Amino acid sequence: MTLLVLALLGFGIVHNASAIPRARNWANRVFGKAHGAFHGIASMILLIAVITAFRFADAEPLYQIPAWGIPANFVLSLVAFVCVGIFLFRGSWRNRLKFPVAYAVTFWCAGHVLANGDTRSTVFFLGFWGIALLHVFLVSRLTQWRAGDVRAGHNALSVLFGIALYGIMAQIHTVIAGVPVIDLAGFAR
């Protein structure tokens, strides 16, 4: 569990450094044009470290999940992936939400906290939620938000792409998280 907490802290620091203009300017001075690539690679390495630490952490029971927790997770995760689609496309919904990835993380984390009642899941998902909230706080306090351009049809593309991502994640969830989305073996009993 200690490794999971440390990996989350490392990811949070690297991820949220980009929201602080002074830190971003320092990175631009030190790394030049490679700053974006360096930040992306460091974030990816730390994300892999967080996922690996999660997989090796003990999943001790912490609370009883509600009977509706797992179905709620399916719905909330779908909404989260649609929010990712909104971020990736240039529809009017992106400007309306301002922080669609933070909404995505919030829905994703809420769903998984409802569907899992163990310590490692609670630390993992609440940790990511805290990182997202801190990022929104820093960006909203330290930078000037500007609306992006809006392209026709991109709201619909956001939804379609989000649903497609949801389907892909449902297929590879076992590989990434070590847990199947639906335990088909349970139906055979």
Short mmCIF file of C-alpha atoms in Angstrom, two decimals:
data_model
loop_
_atom_site.label_atom_id
_atom_site.label_comp_id
_atom_site.label_asym_id
_atom_site.label_seq_id
_atom_site.Cartn_x
_atom_site.Cartn_y
_atom_site.Cartn_z
CA MET A 1 0.00 0.00 0.00
CA THR A 2 2.94 2.32 0.70
CA LEU A 3 4.17 1.94 -2.89
CA LEU A 4 0.69 2.77 -4.18
CA VAL A 5 0.54 5.95 -2.10
CA LEU A 6 4.06 6.98 -3.17
CA ALA A 7 3.31 6.30 -6.84
CA LEU A 8 0.09 8.34 -6.60
CA LEU A 9 1.99 11.21 -4.95
CA GLY A 10 4.65 11.12 -7.68
CA PHE A 11 2.04 11.08 -10.43
CA GLY A 12 0.11 13.89 -8.74
CA ILE A 13 3.19 16.08 -8.43
CA VAL A 14 4.30 15.59 -12.03
CA HIS A 15 0.77 15.92 -13.42
CA ASN A 16 -0.14 19.01 -11.41
CA ALA A 17 3.19 20.76 -12.03
CA SER A 18 1.89 21.55 -15.52
CA ALA A 19 -0.95 23.54 -13.94
CA ILE A 20 1.47 25.91 -12.19
CA PRO A 21 2.72 28.59 -14.58
CA ARG A 22 6.00 29.11 -12.69
CA ALA A 23 6.79 25.36 -12.80
CA ARG A 24 5.77 25.15 -16.47
CA ASN A 25 7.99 28.12 -17.36
CA TRP A 26 10.92 26.55 -15.48
CA ALA A 27 10.45 23.27 -17.39
CA ASN A 28 10.34 25.20 -20.67
CA ARG A 29 13.62 26.94 -19.82
CA VAL A 30 15.37 23.73 -18.74
CA PHE A 31 14.05 21.29 -21.36
CA GLY A 32 13.06 23.63 -24.18
CA LYS A 33 10.78 22.11 -26.79
CA ALA A 34 11.32 18.66 -25.28
CA HIS A 35 9.47 19.76 -22.13
CA GLY A 36 6.11 18.40 -23.37
CA ALA A 37 7.60 15.05 -24.36
CA PHE A 38 9.50 14.81 -21.07
CA HIS A 39 6.35 15.58 -19.10
CA GLY A 40 4.37 13.02 -21.09
CA ILE A 41 6.97 10.28 -20.65
CA ALA A 42 7.34 10.99 -16.91
CA SER A 43 3.55 10.95 -16.49
CA MET A 44 3.24 7.66 -18.40
CA ILE A 45 6.00 6.00 -16.35
CA LEU A 46 4.38 7.14 -13.12
CA LEU A 47 0.94 6.03 -14.31
CA ILE A 48 2.36 2.57 -15.03
CA ALA A 49 3.95 2.62 -11.57
CA VAL A 50 0.58 3.48 -9.99
CA ILE A 51 -1.19 0.67 -11.85
CA THR A 52 1.57 -1.81 -10.98
CA ALA A 53 1.51 -0.79 -7.31
CA PHE A 54 -2.28 -1.18 -7.34
CA ARG A 55 -2.03 -4.70 -8.73
CA PHE A 56 0.45 -5.73 -6.03
CA ALA A 57 -1.28 -4.02 -3.10
CA ASP A 58 -3.41 -6.10 -0.76
CA ALA A 59 -7.14 -5.84 -1.39
CA GLU A 60 -8.35 -6.01 2.19
CA PRO A 61 -12.09 -5.47 2.69
CA LEU A 62 -12.91 -1.97 3.90
CA TYR A 63 -16.68 -1.58 3.51
CA GLN A 64 -19.69 -3.40 2.11
CA ILE A 65 -20.56 -2.20 -1.38
CA PRO A 66 -24.22 -1.40 -2.05
CA ALA A 67 -26.21 -3.87 -4.15
CA TRP A 68 -26.55 -1.21 -6.86
CA GLY A 69 -22.83 -0.30 -6.75
CA ILE A 70 -21.68 -2.45 -9.66
CA PRO A 71 -24.51 -1.45 -12.07
CA ALA A 72 -23.92 2.20 -11.07
CA ASN A 73 -20.25 1.76 -11.96
CA PHE A 74 -21.17 0.64 -15.48
CA VAL A 75 -23.22 3.81 -16.01
CA LEU A 76 -20.77 6.19 -14.31
CA SER A 77 -17.83 4.73 -16.24
CA LEU A 78 -19.71 5.17 -19.51
CA VAL A 79 -20.36 8.83 -18.63
CA ALA A 80 -16.65 9.15 -17.77
CA PHE A 81 -15.60 7.88 -21.20
CA VAL A 82 -18.07 10.22 -22.92
CA CYS A 83 -16.39 13.06 -20.98
CA VAL A 84 -13.03 11.88 -22.36
CA GLY A 85 -14.58 12.02 -25.83
CA ILE A 86 -15.77 15.55 -25.11
CA PHE A 87 -12.21 16.50 -24.20
CA LEU A 88 -10.76 14.98 -27.36
CA PHE A 89 -13.18 16.64 -29.78
CA ARG A 90 -13.97 20.32 -30.35
CA GLY A 91 -17.71 20.43 -29.75
CA SER A 92 -19.53 23.06 -27.74
CA TRP A 93 -19.77 20.67 -24.78
CA ARG A 94 -16.01 20.95 -24.26
CA ASN A 95 -16.30 24.69 -23.66
CA ARG A 96 -19.39 24.24 -21.52
CA LEU A 97 -17.70 21.71 -19.22
CA LYS A 98 -14.32 23.57 -19.16
CA PHE A 99 -12.66 20.59 -17.42
CA PRO A 100 -14.10 17.47 -19.08
CA VAL A 101 -11.22 15.23 -17.97
CA ALA A 102 -11.80 16.20 -14.34
CA TYR A 103 -15.46 15.26 -14.78
CA ALA A 104 -14.35 11.99 -16.38
CA VAL A 105 -12.07 11.17 -13.45
CA THR A 106 -14.82 12.09 -10.98
CA PHE A 107 -17.40 9.79 -12.60
CA TRP A 108 -14.83 7.01 -13.07
CA CYS A 109 -13.66 7.21 -9.45
CA ALA A 110 -17.17 7.48 -8.00
CA GLY A 111 -18.29 4.42 -9.94
CA HIS A 112 -15.32 2.34 -8.87
CA VAL A 113 -15.58 3.36 -5.22
CA LEU A 114 -19.22 2.22 -5.31
CA ALA A 115 -18.28 -1.10 -6.96
CA ASN A 116 -15.22 -1.99 -4.87
CA GLY A 117 -15.05 -2.17 -1.11
CA ASP A 118 -11.36 -2.79 -0.56
CA THR A 119 -8.54 -0.61 0.69
CA ARG A 120 -6.40 -0.61 -2.44
CA SER A 121 -9.31 0.45 -4.67
CA THR A 122 -10.34 3.17 -2.26
CA VAL A 123 -6.81 4.59 -2.06
CA PHE A 124 -6.33 4.27 -5.84
CA PHE A 125 -9.57 5.93 -6.91
CA LEU A 126 -9.77 8.59 -4.21
CA GLY A 127 -6.11 9.39 -4.94
CA PHE A 128 -6.85 9.98 -8.62
CA TRP A 129 -9.93 12.00 -7.74
CA GLY A 130 -7.83 14.19 -5.41
CA ILE A 131 -5.23 14.71 -8.15
CA ALA A 132 -7.95 15.77 -10.61
CA LEU A 133 -9.56 18.15 -8.12
CA LEU A 134 -6.21 19.72 -7.27
CA HIS A 135 -5.48 20.17 -10.99
CA VAL A 136 -8.81 21.95 -11.57
CA PHE A 137 -8.22 24.13 -8.52
CA LEU A 138 -4.72 25.11 -9.66
CA VAL A 139 -5.72 25.79 -13.26
CA SER A 140 -8.76 27.82 -12.25
CA ARG A 141 -6.76 29.91 -9.79
CA LEU A 142 -3.48 30.33 -11.65
CA THR A 143 -4.40 30.56 -15.32
CA GLN A 144 -6.91 32.34 -17.51
CA TRP A 145 -9.34 29.88 -19.12
CA ARG A 146 -10.15 30.54 -22.76
CA ALA A 147 -12.87 28.90 -24.79
CA GLY A 148 -11.65 26.85 -27.72
CA ASP A 149 -12.98 26.78 -31.24
CA VAL A 150 -16.19 24.83 -31.83
CA ARG A 151 -16.59 22.46 -34.75
CA ALA A 152 -19.92 21.25 -36.08
CA GLY A 153 -20.73 17.62 -35.35
CA HIS A 154 -18.08 17.21 -32.70
CA ASN A 155 -20.57 16.78 -29.84
CA ALA A 156 -21.94 13.67 -31.57
CA LEU A 157 -18.40 12.45 -32.29
CA SER A 158 -17.58 12.92 -28.60
CA VAL A 159 -20.39 10.57 -27.59
CA LEU A 160 -19.58 7.97 -30.24
CA PHE A 161 -15.87 8.02 -29.43
CA GLY A 162 -16.58 7.81 -25.69
CA ILE A 163 -18.80 4.76 -26.20
CA ALA A 164 -16.11 3.16 -28.37
CA LEU A 165 -13.46 3.81 -25.71
CA TYR A 166 -15.77 2.32 -23.10
CA GLY A 167 -16.11 -0.83 -25.19
CA ILE A 168 -12.35 -1.08 -25.71
CA MET A 169 -11.67 -0.61 -21.99
CA ALA A 170 -14.23 -3.28 -21.12
CA GLN A 171 -12.22 -5.67 -23.30
CA ILE A 172 -8.76 -4.82 -21.94
CA HIS A 173 -9.74 -4.11 -18.31
CA THR A 174 -8.45 -7.52 -17.18
CA VAL A 175 -5.06 -6.88 -18.78
CA ILE A 176 -4.67 -3.42 -17.20
CA ALA A 177 -6.38 -3.82 -13.82
CA GLY A 178 -6.19 -7.59 -13.36
CA VAL A 179 -9.96 -7.70 -12.80
CA PRO A 180 -12.58 -8.61 -15.41
CA VAL A 181 -15.41 -6.14 -15.98
CA ILE A 182 -17.93 -8.98 -15.88
CA ASP A 183 -17.03 -12.26 -14.22
CA LEU A 184 -18.61 -14.73 -16.62
CA ALA A 185 -17.43 -17.65 -14.48
CA GLY A 186 -19.85 -16.45 -11.80
CA PHE A 187 -22.77 -17.02 -14.15
CA ALA A 188 -21.89 -20.70 -14.55
CA ARG A 189 -22.38 -21.43 -10.84
#
